[in-house]
Coordinates of C-alpha atoms in Angstrom, one line a residue:
Chain A
M18 CA 14.2 -42.9 -7.2
A19 CA 17.1 -45.1 -7.7
T20 CA 18.5 -42.9 -10.4
R21 CA 18.4 -39.9 -8.1
V22 CA 20.4 -41.5 -5.4
Q23 CA 23.0 -42.6 -7.9
T24 CA 23.4 -39.2 -9.4
Q25 CA 24.0 -37.5 -6.1
P26 CA 27.6 -37.3 -5.2
A27 CA 26.7 -37.0 -1.5
P28 CA 26.6 -40.7 -0.4
A29 CA 30.3 -41.0 -1.0
Q30 CA 30.9 -38.6 1.9
S31 CA 30.2 -40.1 5.3
G32 CA 28.8 -36.7 6.5
W33 CA 25.9 -37.0 4.2
K34 CA 25.0 -40.5 5.0
W35 CA 22.5 -39.7 7.6
W36 CA 20.7 -37.6 5.0
T37 CA 20.5 -40.3 2.3
N38 CA 19.4 -42.8 4.9
L39 CA 16.3 -40.7 5.7
S40 CA 13.1 -41.6 3.9
L41 CA 12.0 -39.5 1.0
A42 CA 9.1 -38.0 3.0
R43 CA 11.4 -37.1 5.9
R44 CA 13.8 -35.4 3.6
R45 CA 11.0 -33.5 1.9
T46 CA 9.7 -32.3 5.3
I47 CA 13.1 -31.1 6.4
L48 CA 13.7 -29.3 3.1
G49 CA 10.3 -27.8 3.2
Y50 CA 10.9 -26.3 6.6
I51 CA 14.3 -25.1 5.6
F52 CA 12.6 -23.1 2.8
I53 CA 9.9 -21.6 5.0
M54 CA 12.2 -21.1 8.0
P55 CA 12.9 -17.4 7.4
F56 CA 9.2 -16.8 7.5
I57 CA 8.7 -18.8 10.7
L58 CA 11.5 -17.0 12.4
G59 CA 10.1 -13.7 11.1
V60 CA 6.7 -14.5 12.7
L61 CA 8.4 -15.4 15.9
F62 CA 10.6 -12.3 16.0
W63 CA 8.3 -9.6 14.6
V64 CA 4.9 -10.9 15.6
V65 CA 4.9 -13.4 18.5
I66 CA 7.5 -11.7 20.6
P67 CA 6.1 -8.2 20.0
V68 CA 2.6 -9.4 20.9
L69 CA 4.0 -10.8 24.2
V70 CA 5.9 -7.6 24.8
N71 CA 2.7 -5.7 24.2
L72 CA 0.9 -7.9 26.6
Y73 CA 3.6 -7.2 29.2
L74 CA 3.4 -3.4 28.6
T75 CA -0.3 -3.3 28.9
F76 CA -0.1 -4.2 32.6
H77 CA 2.8 -1.9 33.3
S78 CA 3.5 1.8 33.5
W79 CA 6.7 2.7 31.8
N80 CA 8.2 6.0 30.5
L81 CA 11.4 4.3 29.1
M82 CA 13.6 6.1 31.7
S83 CA 12.8 4.4 35.0
A84 CA 12.0 0.7 35.4
P85 CA 8.6 -0.5 34.3
R86 CA 6.1 -0.6 37.2
F87 CA 3.3 -3.1 37.5
V88 CA -0.1 -1.4 37.5
G89 CA -2.5 -4.2 36.9
L90 CA -5.5 -3.1 34.8
Q91 CA -4.9 0.6 35.2
N92 CA -4.0 1.2 31.5
L93 CA -7.2 -0.6 30.4
E94 CA -9.3 1.4 32.9
T95 CA -7.8 4.6 31.5
L96 CA -9.2 3.7 28.1
F97 CA -12.6 4.3 29.5
K98 CA -11.7 7.5 31.3
D99 CA -9.5 9.1 28.7
P100 CA -11.4 12.2 27.4
I101 CA -9.2 12.3 24.2
L102 CA -9.8 8.8 23.1
P103 CA -13.5 9.3 22.0
Q104 CA -12.2 12.2 19.8
S105 CA -9.6 10.0 18.4
L106 CA -12.1 7.2 17.7
K107 CA -14.5 9.6 16.2
A108 CA -11.9 11.0 13.8
T109 CA -10.8 7.4 12.8
F110 CA -14.4 6.1 12.3
L111 CA -15.6 9.2 10.5
Y112 CA -12.6 9.1 8.1
T113 CA -13.2 5.4 7.4
I114 CA -16.9 5.6 7.0
L115 CA -16.6 8.4 4.5
S116 CA -13.4 7.5 2.6
V117 CA -13.9 3.8 2.1
P118 CA -17.4 3.7 0.4
L119 CA -16.7 6.9 -1.5
G120 CA -13.4 5.6 -2.6
L121 CA -15.0 2.4 -3.8
L122 CA -17.6 4.2 -5.8
F123 CA -15.1 6.7 -7.2
G124 CA -12.6 3.9 -8.2
F125 CA -15.5 2.0 -9.8
F126 CA -16.7 5.1 -11.6
L127 CA -13.2 5.8 -13.0
A128 CA -12.7 2.2 -14.0
N129 CA -15.9 2.3 -16.0
L130 CA -14.9 5.6 -17.5
I131 CA -11.5 4.3 -18.8
N132 CA -13.0 0.9 -19.9
T133 CA -13.6 2.5 -23.4
N134 CA -11.9 2.3 -26.7
I135 CA -11.6 6.0 -27.4
R136 CA -8.4 7.1 -28.9
G137 CA -5.9 8.5 -26.4
I138 CA -7.6 6.6 -23.5
S139 CA -4.2 5.5 -22.3
I140 CA -3.4 9.1 -21.4
F141 CA -6.4 9.2 -19.2
R142 CA -5.6 5.9 -17.6
T143 CA -2.2 7.2 -16.7
I144 CA -3.5 10.5 -15.3
F145 CA -6.1 8.7 -13.2
Y146 CA -3.6 6.2 -11.8
M147 CA -0.7 8.5 -11.1
P148 CA -2.0 10.2 -8.0
S149 CA -2.1 6.9 -6.2
I150 CA 1.7 6.5 -6.3
V151 CA 2.6 9.9 -5.0
P152 CA 4.7 9.4 -1.8
A153 CA 2.6 10.0 1.4
V154 CA 4.8 12.9 2.7
A155 CA 4.8 14.8 -0.6
N156 CA 1.1 14.1 -0.9
A157 CA 0.5 15.6 2.6
L158 CA 2.4 18.7 1.8
L159 CA 0.8 19.1 -1.6
W160 CA -2.7 18.9 -0.1
A161 CA -1.9 21.1 2.8
W162 CA -1.2 23.7 0.1
M163 CA -4.2 22.8 -2.0
F164 CA -6.5 23.4 1.1
N165 CA -4.7 26.5 2.2
T166 CA -7.5 28.9 3.1
E167 CA -6.0 32.1 1.5
F168 CA -3.9 30.8 -1.3
G169 CA -4.9 27.2 -2.0
L170 CA -6.3 26.1 -5.3
I171 CA -9.5 24.6 -3.9
N172 CA -10.6 27.9 -2.4
A173 CA -9.5 29.8 -5.5
V174 CA -11.8 27.6 -7.5
I175 CA -14.7 28.0 -5.0
R176 CA -14.2 31.8 -4.9
G177 CA -13.9 31.9 -8.7
L178 CA -17.3 30.2 -8.9
G179 CA -18.8 32.9 -6.5
G180 CA -18.5 31.0 -3.2
A181 CA -16.9 32.0 0.0
K182 CA -13.6 30.7 1.1
I183 CA -13.7 27.7 3.4
A184 CA -11.3 27.2 6.4
W185 CA -10.8 23.5 5.5
L186 CA -8.0 22.7 7.9
Q187 CA -9.0 25.1 10.6
D188 CA -12.6 24.0 11.1
P189 CA -13.0 20.8 13.2
N190 CA -16.0 19.8 11.2
L191 CA -14.2 20.1 7.8
A192 CA -10.8 18.7 8.4
V193 CA -11.8 15.1 8.0
P194 CA -13.9 15.7 5.0
A195 CA -10.9 17.5 3.4
F196 CA -8.9 14.4 4.1
V197 CA -11.6 12.3 2.4
I198 CA -11.3 14.4 -0.7
L199 CA -7.5 14.0 -0.6
S200 CA -7.9 10.2 -0.3
L201 CA -10.3 10.1 -3.3
W202 CA -7.6 11.6 -5.4
G203 CA -5.6 8.5 -4.8
S204 CA -8.2 6.0 -5.9
G205 CA -6.1 4.8 -8.9
G206 CA -5.1 1.5 -7.2
S207 CA -8.6 0.3 -6.7
M208 CA -9.5 1.7 -10.2
I209 CA -6.9 -0.6 -11.8
I210 CA -8.3 -3.6 -9.8
F211 CA -11.8 -2.7 -10.9
L212 CA -10.6 -2.3 -14.5
A213 CA -9.1 -5.8 -14.5
G214 CA -12.3 -7.1 -13.0
L215 CA -14.4 -5.4 -15.6
Q216 CA -12.3 -6.8 -18.4
G217 CA -12.5 -10.3 -16.9
I218 CA -16.2 -10.4 -17.5
P219 CA -16.8 -12.4 -20.7
D220 CA -18.3 -10.4 -23.6
V221 CA -20.8 -13.2 -24.4
Y222 CA -22.8 -12.2 -21.3
Y223 CA -23.3 -8.7 -22.6
E224 CA -24.0 -10.0 -26.1
A225 CA -26.6 -12.4 -24.8
A226 CA -28.2 -9.6 -22.8
E227 CA -28.2 -7.3 -25.8
I228 CA -30.1 -9.9 -27.8
D229 CA -32.6 -10.0 -25.0
G230 CA -33.0 -6.3 -25.3
A231 CA -31.2 -5.2 -22.2
G232 CA -30.2 -1.6 -22.0
R233 CA -27.2 0.0 -20.5
W234 CA -28.6 0.1 -17.0
A235 CA -29.9 -3.4 -17.1
K236 CA -26.5 -4.7 -18.2
M237 CA -24.8 -2.8 -15.4
R238 CA -27.3 -4.0 -12.8
H239 CA -27.6 -7.6 -13.8
I240 CA -24.2 -8.5 -15.3
T241 CA -21.5 -6.1 -14.3
M242 CA -22.6 -5.6 -10.6
P243 CA -22.8 -9.3 -9.7
M244 CA -19.7 -10.2 -11.7
I245 CA -17.7 -7.4 -10.1
S246 CA -18.9 -8.0 -6.5
P247 CA -15.8 -10.0 -5.4
V248 CA -13.6 -7.1 -6.5
F249 CA -15.8 -4.7 -4.6
F250 CA -15.4 -7.0 -1.6
F251 CA -11.7 -7.2 -1.9
N252 CA -11.3 -3.4 -2.3
L253 CA -13.6 -2.9 0.7
V254 CA -11.5 -5.1 3.0
I255 CA -8.2 -3.6 1.8
G256 CA -9.5 0.0 1.9
F257 CA -11.0 -0.5 5.4
I258 CA -7.8 -1.9 6.9
N259 CA -5.7 0.9 5.3
S260 CA -8.0 3.8 6.2
F261 CA -8.3 2.6 9.8
Q262 CA -4.5 3.0 10.1
V263 CA -4.2 6.4 8.5
F264 CA -1.3 8.3 10.0
V265 CA 0.8 10.5 7.7
I266 CA -1.9 13.1 6.8
G267 CA -3.0 13.6 10.4
Y268 CA 0.7 13.9 11.5
L269 CA 1.9 16.3 8.8
V270 CA -1.1 18.3 7.5
T271 CA -3.0 19.1 10.7
D272 CA -0.9 17.6 13.5
G273 CA -4.0 16.1 14.9
G274 CA -5.9 19.3 15.1
P275 CA -8.0 21.4 15.0
Q276 CA -9.4 20.4 18.4
N277 CA -8.2 16.8 18.0
S278 CA -10.6 16.4 15.0
T279 CA -7.9 14.6 13.0
L280 CA -6.2 12.8 15.9
F281 CA -6.4 9.4 14.2
L282 CA -5.9 6.3 16.4
V283 CA -2.5 5.5 15.0
L284 CA -1.4 9.1 15.5
Y285 CA -2.7 8.9 19.1
I286 CA -0.8 5.7 19.7
Y287 CA 2.4 7.3 18.2
R288 CA 1.9 10.4 20.5
S289 CA 1.2 8.4 23.6
A290 CA 4.3 6.3 23.1
F291 CA 6.9 8.7 21.7
Q292 CA 5.8 12.1 22.9
S293 CA 4.0 11.4 26.2
L294 CA 6.3 8.4 26.8
K295 CA 3.3 6.3 28.1
M296 CA 4.4 3.0 26.8
G297 CA 1.8 1.0 28.8
Y298 CA -1.1 3.1 27.7
A299 CA 0.1 3.0 24.1
A300 CA 0.1 -0.8 24.3
A301 CA -3.4 -0.7 25.6
L302 CA -4.4 1.6 22.7
S303 CA -2.8 -0.9 20.3
W304 CA -5.0 -3.7 21.6
L305 CA -8.0 -1.5 21.2
L306 CA -7.1 -0.8 17.6
F307 CA -6.5 -4.5 17.0
A308 CA -9.9 -5.4 18.6
I309 CA -11.8 -2.9 16.6
L310 CA -10.2 -4.1 13.3
L311 CA -10.8 -7.7 14.2
I312 CA -14.5 -7.2 15.1
L313 CA -15.2 -5.1 12.1
S314 CA -13.4 -7.6 9.8
V315 CA -15.4 -10.5 11.1
L316 CA -18.6 -8.4 10.6
I317 CA -17.6 -7.5 7.1
F318 CA -16.8 -11.1 6.2
R319 CA -20.0 -12.4 7.7
Y320 CA -22.5 -9.9 6.5
L321 CA -21.0 -8.8 3.2
G322 CA -18.9 -11.8 2.3
K323 CA -21.9 -14.0 1.6
R324 CA -23.5 -11.5 -0.6
V325 CA -20.6 -11.7 -3.0
Y326 CA -21.3 -13.6 -6.2
Y327 CA -18.6 -16.1 -7.1
E328 CA -19.0 -17.6 -10.6
N329 CA -17.0 -20.7 -9.7
P330 CA -17.2 -21.3 -6.0
G331 CA -14.3 -23.0 -4.5
E332 CA -12.0 -22.4 -7.4
Chain B
M17 CA -6.0 -12.4 -17.1
A18 CA -3.6 -12.3 -20.0
A19 CA -4.5 -8.7 -20.7
I20 CA -3.1 -7.6 -17.3
Q21 CA 0.4 -8.7 -18.1
Q22 CA 0.6 -5.8 -20.6
P23 CA 1.2 -2.2 -19.8
I24 CA -1.8 -0.2 -18.5
T25 CA -1.9 1.6 -21.8
D26 CA -2.2 -1.6 -23.8
I27 CA -5.1 -3.2 -22.1
A28 CA -7.6 -4.0 -24.8
P29 CA -10.9 -2.3 -24.1
S30 CA -13.7 -4.8 -23.7
R31 CA -16.5 -4.5 -26.1
L32 CA -18.6 -2.5 -23.7
A33 CA -18.3 0.4 -26.2
P34 CA -19.7 -0.6 -29.6
R35 CA -17.6 -0.1 -32.7
R36 CA -18.1 3.1 -34.6
S37 CA -19.6 1.4 -37.7
T38 CA -22.5 -0.1 -35.7
M39 CA -23.2 2.9 -33.6
S40 CA -26.7 4.2 -33.3
R41 CA -27.5 7.9 -32.5
N42 CA -28.0 7.0 -28.8
D43 CA -24.6 5.3 -28.7
R44 CA -22.9 8.3 -30.2
L45 CA -24.5 10.6 -27.7
W46 CA -23.3 8.3 -24.9
R47 CA -19.8 8.4 -26.4
Y48 CA -19.8 12.2 -26.4
F49 CA -20.9 12.1 -22.9
T50 CA -18.1 9.7 -21.9
V51 CA -15.5 11.9 -23.6
A52 CA -16.8 15.0 -21.8
L53 CA -16.7 13.2 -18.5
L54 CA -13.2 11.9 -19.2
L55 CA -12.0 15.4 -20.0
F56 CA -13.7 16.8 -16.9
M57 CA -12.3 14.1 -14.6
G58 CA -8.9 14.3 -16.2
T59 CA -8.7 18.0 -15.5
I60 CA -9.6 17.5 -11.9
M61 CA -7.1 14.7 -11.4
I62 CA -4.2 16.4 -13.0
A63 CA -4.9 19.8 -11.5
P64 CA -3.1 19.1 -8.2
F65 CA 0.1 18.1 -10.1
L66 CA 0.0 21.2 -12.2
W67 CA -0.7 23.4 -9.2
L68 CA 2.2 21.7 -7.3
V69 CA 4.7 22.2 -10.1
S70 CA 3.5 25.8 -10.8
S71 CA 3.7 26.8 -7.1
S72 CA 7.1 25.2 -6.7
L73 CA 8.5 27.5 -9.4
K74 CA 7.0 30.7 -8.0
G75 CA 8.8 33.4 -6.0
Q76 CA 7.9 34.3 -2.4
V77 CA 5.7 37.2 -3.6
Q78 CA 3.8 35.4 -6.4
I79 CA 3.0 32.3 -4.3
F80 CA 1.1 34.3 -1.7
Q81 CA -1.1 36.1 -4.2
Y82 CA -4.8 36.1 -4.7
P83 CA -6.2 35.3 -7.2
P84 CA -3.4 32.9 -8.0
D85 CA -1.5 32.9 -11.3
L86 CA -1.3 29.5 -12.9
I87 CA 1.9 30.4 -14.8
P88 CA 4.9 31.3 -12.6
N89 CA 6.4 34.6 -13.7
P90 CA 9.3 34.9 -13.3
V91 CA 10.2 31.2 -13.1
H92 CA 12.2 30.5 -9.9
F93 CA 14.2 27.4 -10.8
E94 CA 16.5 28.2 -8.0
N95 CA 13.7 27.1 -5.6
Y96 CA 14.8 23.5 -6.3
S97 CA 18.5 24.0 -5.6
N98 CA 17.6 26.1 -2.5
A99 CA 15.1 23.5 -1.2
L100 CA 17.5 20.6 -1.8
T101 CA 20.4 22.4 0.0
Y102 CA 18.2 23.9 2.8
K103 CA 18.4 20.5 4.3
P104 CA 21.1 18.0 3.3
F105 CA 18.9 16.1 0.9
G106 CA 21.9 14.5 -0.8
L107 CA 22.7 12.8 2.4
Y108 CA 19.0 11.8 2.9
L109 CA 19.0 10.4 -0.6
R110 CA 22.0 8.3 0.2
N111 CA 20.5 7.0 3.4
T112 CA 17.2 6.2 1.6
L113 CA 19.0 4.4 -1.1
V114 CA 21.0 2.3 1.3
I115 CA 17.8 1.3 3.2
A116 CA 15.7 0.8 0.2
G117 CA 18.5 -1.2 -1.6
L118 CA 18.9 -3.5 1.4
N119 CA 15.1 -3.9 1.6
V120 CA 14.9 -4.8 -2.0
I121 CA 17.7 -7.4 -1.7
A122 CA 16.1 -8.9 1.4
V123 CA 12.6 -9.1 0.0
V124 CA 13.6 -10.5 -3.5
F125 CA 15.7 -13.3 -2.1
T126 CA 13.9 -14.3 1.1
S127 CA 10.3 -13.9 -0.1
S128 CA 11.1 -16.1 -3.2
F129 CA 13.0 -18.6 -1.0
V130 CA 10.0 -19.0 1.3
A131 CA 7.5 -18.9 -1.6
Y132 CA 9.3 -21.8 -3.2
G133 CA 8.7 -23.9 -0.1
F134 CA 5.0 -23.0 -0.2
A135 CA 4.6 -23.4 -3.9
R136 CA 6.6 -26.5 -4.6
M137 CA 7.3 -28.5 -1.5
R138 CA 4.8 -31.0 0.0
F139 CA 5.2 -31.5 3.7
P140 CA 3.1 -31.7 6.8
G141 CA 2.2 -28.4 8.3
R142 CA 2.7 -26.5 5.0
D143 CA -1.0 -25.4 4.7
F144 CA -1.0 -24.4 8.4
W145 CA 2.0 -22.1 7.8
F146 CA 0.5 -20.7 4.6
G147 CA -2.6 -19.9 6.6
V148 CA -0.3 -18.0 9.0
V149 CA 1.1 -16.1 5.9
I150 CA -2.5 -15.1 5.0
A151 CA -3.3 -14.1 8.5
T152 CA -0.3 -11.8 8.8
L153 CA -1.5 -10.2 5.6
F154 CA -4.4 -8.8 7.6
L155 CA -2.4 -8.0 10.7
P156 CA -2.4 -4.2 11.2
Y157 CA 1.2 -3.0 11.4
A158 CA 0.1 -0.3 13.8
I159 CA -0.2 -2.7 16.7
M160 CA 3.4 -3.6 16.4
I161 CA 4.8 0.0 16.6
V162 CA 5.2 0.1 20.4
P163 CA 6.5 -3.4 21.2
Q164 CA 8.9 -3.5 18.3
F165 CA 10.3 -0.2 19.4
I166 CA 10.9 -1.6 22.8
M167 CA 12.6 -4.7 21.3
F168 CA 14.8 -2.6 19.1
S169 CA 15.7 -0.2 21.8
R170 CA 16.7 -3.1 24.0
L171 CA 19.0 -4.4 21.2
G172 CA 20.5 -0.9 21.0
W173 CA 19.3 -0.5 17.4
V174 CA 17.6 2.9 17.8
D175 CA 19.1 5.6 15.6
T176 CA 20.6 3.0 13.3
F177 CA 19.2 1.6 10.0
L178 CA 18.9 -1.8 11.5
P179 CA 15.3 -1.7 12.6
L180 CA 14.3 -0.7 9.1
V181 CA 16.7 -3.1 7.3
V182 CA 16.8 -6.4 9.3
P183 CA 13.2 -7.4 9.6
P184 CA 12.6 -7.9 5.8
F185 CA 15.3 -10.5 5.7
F186 CA 12.9 -12.8 7.6
G187 CA 10.5 -13.8 4.9
G188 CA 10.2 -10.4 3.2
G189 CA 6.6 -9.8 4.1
A190 CA 3.4 -11.9 3.7
F191 CA 2.3 -9.8 0.7
N192 CA 5.5 -10.6 -1.3
I193 CA 5.6 -14.3 -0.3
F194 CA 2.0 -14.6 -1.5
L195 CA 2.7 -12.8 -4.8
V196 CA 5.8 -14.8 -5.7
R197 CA 4.1 -18.1 -4.6
Q198 CA 1.2 -17.4 -7.0
F199 CA 3.7 -16.8 -9.8
F200 CA 5.8 -20.0 -9.0
R201 CA 2.7 -22.1 -9.3
T202 CA 2.2 -21.0 -12.9
I203 CA 5.7 -22.4 -13.8
P204 CA 5.4 -26.0 -15.2
E205 CA 6.6 -28.6 -12.7
E206 CA 8.2 -30.6 -15.5
L207 CA 11.0 -28.2 -15.8
A208 CA 11.9 -28.8 -12.1
D209 CA 11.6 -32.6 -12.6
A210 CA 14.0 -32.5 -15.5
A211 CA 16.5 -30.7 -13.5
R212 CA 16.1 -33.1 -10.6
I213 CA 16.7 -36.1 -12.9
D214 CA 19.9 -34.4 -13.9
G215 CA 21.0 -34.4 -10.3
C216 CA 19.9 -30.9 -9.3
S217 CA 19.1 -30.4 -5.6
E218 CA 15.9 -28.6 -4.4
F219 CA 18.1 -25.5 -3.8
G220 CA 19.4 -25.8 -7.3
V221 CA 15.9 -26.0 -8.7
Y222 CA 14.9 -22.9 -6.7
W223 CA 18.0 -21.0 -7.7
R224 CA 18.7 -22.0 -11.3
I225 CA 15.3 -22.9 -12.6
M226 CA 12.6 -21.0 -10.7
M227 CA 14.4 -17.7 -10.0
P228 CA 15.3 -16.9 -13.6
L229 CA 11.8 -17.8 -14.7
A230 CA 10.1 -15.8 -12.0
R231 CA 11.9 -12.6 -13.0
P232 CA 8.7 -10.6 -13.9
A233 CA 7.3 -11.3 -10.5
L234 CA 10.5 -10.5 -8.7
I235 CA 10.8 -7.2 -10.5
T236 CA 7.3 -6.4 -9.4
V237 CA 8.2 -7.3 -5.8
A238 CA 11.4 -5.2 -6.1
I239 CA 9.5 -2.2 -7.4
F240 CA 6.9 -2.3 -4.7
T241 CA 9.5 -2.8 -2.0
F242 CA 11.5 0.1 -3.2
L243 CA 8.4 2.4 -3.3
S244 CA 7.3 1.4 0.2
S245 CA 10.8 2.2 1.5
W246 CA 10.9 5.4 -0.4
N247 CA 7.5 6.5 0.9
D248 CA 7.8 5.2 4.5
L249 CA 7.6 7.9 7.2
L250 CA 6.5 6.1 10.4
G251 CA 9.5 3.8 10.5
P252 CA 12.1 6.6 10.0
I253 CA 10.5 9.0 12.4
I254 CA 10.4 6.4 15.1
Y255 CA 13.8 4.9 14.7
L256 CA 16.0 7.5 13.2
R257 CA 16.8 10.2 15.7
S258 CA 19.9 12.1 14.5
P259 CA 19.2 14.2 11.4
N260 CA 22.3 12.7 9.7
N261 CA 20.4 9.4 9.5
F262 CA 17.2 10.8 8.1
T263 CA 15.6 9.5 4.9
V264 CA 14.2 11.7 2.2
A265 CA 10.7 11.2 3.6
A266 CA 11.8 12.1 7.2
G267 CA 13.8 15.0 5.9
L268 CA 10.8 16.4 3.9
A269 CA 8.6 15.9 7.0
S270 CA 11.0 17.8 9.2
F271 CA 10.8 20.6 6.6
R272 CA 7.1 20.8 7.5
S273 CA 7.4 20.7 11.2
V274 CA 9.6 23.8 11.1
Q275 CA 6.3 25.5 10.4
D276 CA 7.8 28.3 8.4
V277 CA 6.0 29.7 5.5
S278 CA 8.5 28.6 2.9
W279 CA 5.9 27.0 0.8
D280 CA 7.9 27.5 -2.4
L281 CA 10.7 25.4 -1.0
Q282 CA 8.5 22.8 0.6
L283 CA 6.7 22.2 -2.7
A284 CA 9.9 22.1 -4.7
A285 CA 11.2 19.4 -2.4
S286 CA 7.9 17.6 -2.6
T287 CA 8.1 17.7 -6.4
A288 CA 11.6 16.4 -6.3
M289 CA 10.5 13.5 -4.2
I290 CA 7.6 12.6 -6.5
V291 CA 9.7 12.7 -9.8
P292 CA 11.7 9.5 -9.2
V293 CA 8.4 7.6 -8.5
I294 CA 6.8 8.9 -11.7
L295 CA 9.9 8.0 -13.7
L296 CA 9.9 4.6 -12.2
F297 CA 6.2 4.2 -13.2
F298 CA 6.8 5.2 -16.8
F299 CA 9.8 2.8 -17.2
A300 CA 8.2 -0.1 -15.4
Q301 CA 4.5 0.4 -16.0
R302 CA 3.6 -3.2 -16.7
Y303 CA 5.1 -4.4 -13.4
F304 CA 3.0 -1.9 -11.5
I305 CA -0.2 -3.1 -13.1
K306 CA 0.8 -6.7 -12.7
G307 CA 1.5 -6.3 -9.0
I308 CA -1.7 -4.5 -8.3
V309 CA -3.8 -7.0 -10.1
M310 CA -2.0 -10.2 -9.1
T311 CA -2.5 -9.4 -5.4
G312 CA -5.9 -8.1 -6.1
L313 CA -7.5 -10.9 -7.9
K314 CA -7.3 -14.7 -8.2
G315 CA -6.7 -15.0 -4.4

């Protein structure tokens, strides 16, 4: 300690005296808070204040032009009366319920497929991964064209195989399934995480199982699945939070239609705020989104989190 | 985890697949089956790309033709120049690069600064604030759309780059703080101690010791920040009103909302937006994989 004080030029200047007089613990604390200060200010500016603003808006009616008007619980009551909201919730839930589990399975499937030592496997890894980095806007336009009823590739293949063309984006029952197919194409990110998980499983486990006469399925069931379960859980949480906030495809490909079948919740918030200029109601919708995500996250952590196998708990 | 630090193409396959010399008949059949599946899935996954490029080079007549040709004939390269001049994409590109560049600077410097505090300083309240970092990781951005818009419009920032550029300077996002902190913790503390004995301040340790050593993590953070600025649509369509301020993403989206049938131009512009991302991926593959995996595992 003594050496440090000596080597610092600061004590010579009187302005630094208060600093060197502080105890080491004090100085550490002050320095620590200086380092994390940008984050603390960020939380204050971009989280705490917005949450308070949102709270204020929830109890007001405001179209940005005239002054906000206090309306009490009216915006929250509207949540229960709004005929469009159930359609929006249905679209969001349906998309999440289909795209998340299918995305997990598909990502896991691809990861197993590329976890092989065949020559040229790196080409396949690249091909499988690349769709997941395509920018959202370009992705939306590409798939709007893929699903085009008359001239799209998907219907061309279906008709080529003898089927009838399908009005993917015009049929209210098929628009969300079409988006699920679109989302599966971008499973490369979860694939890479699964691949890393698969390669983190020690070979000795498989070798021991082979000696015991375990077949391919037994190894998958009793070694790979338990060992990979934390990765499944992680991908599930991330996938669920992301899919619940899906926006770009609904906005660009179908514009919420047909018959509001793709009016995802974030799109509905966006429209309420910036097209209908109902700031108060948009704030109420934001709380609804937050509440749903919070409740579902708690449920996922409680009921699935404990079924995850951790090799070294608490590490 | 060492394998992950290498490019995606170099990850050593685990010994799930037995070596050729020891393969039984059953194993060989399994291998053929795997190869067949790989080829099948590879075709499906690459088809949209090929379809995109092929359609973007077709003329107005050929693109609306059934059954579709896979090879454009004649090849309309001018679709690209037409698409990119149909809207001022040069200007959009400049806007996007200004925003993305400032975002990258903000995130690289402030997230590492904050991460140093969390990784290397010991002070009361640190773990609480790190808990806040993790909590904001799960905070849905969607609930902030409306109130942040109100705030920025009060500040008179609407239709400027400020709402897209200023917030990252405050911590650079929980995701990035977390990633850099994890990396900082792998750097031996002795290096910092040696510097401190030589009279280096904490800021000096952060700037001269940790920053140069953390370069791989910082490059990863920079790449992901650039990509998210390049891809972002919601921010630009909320805050950027006049077309002169549009980003590439907003410009391409406005292409769509015109609702004309110029699919050839739309797809050419889409391809042009994808190409830089693919190039970035090929040049910086290992940082991509590292970023995905570092945030994915070893939480």
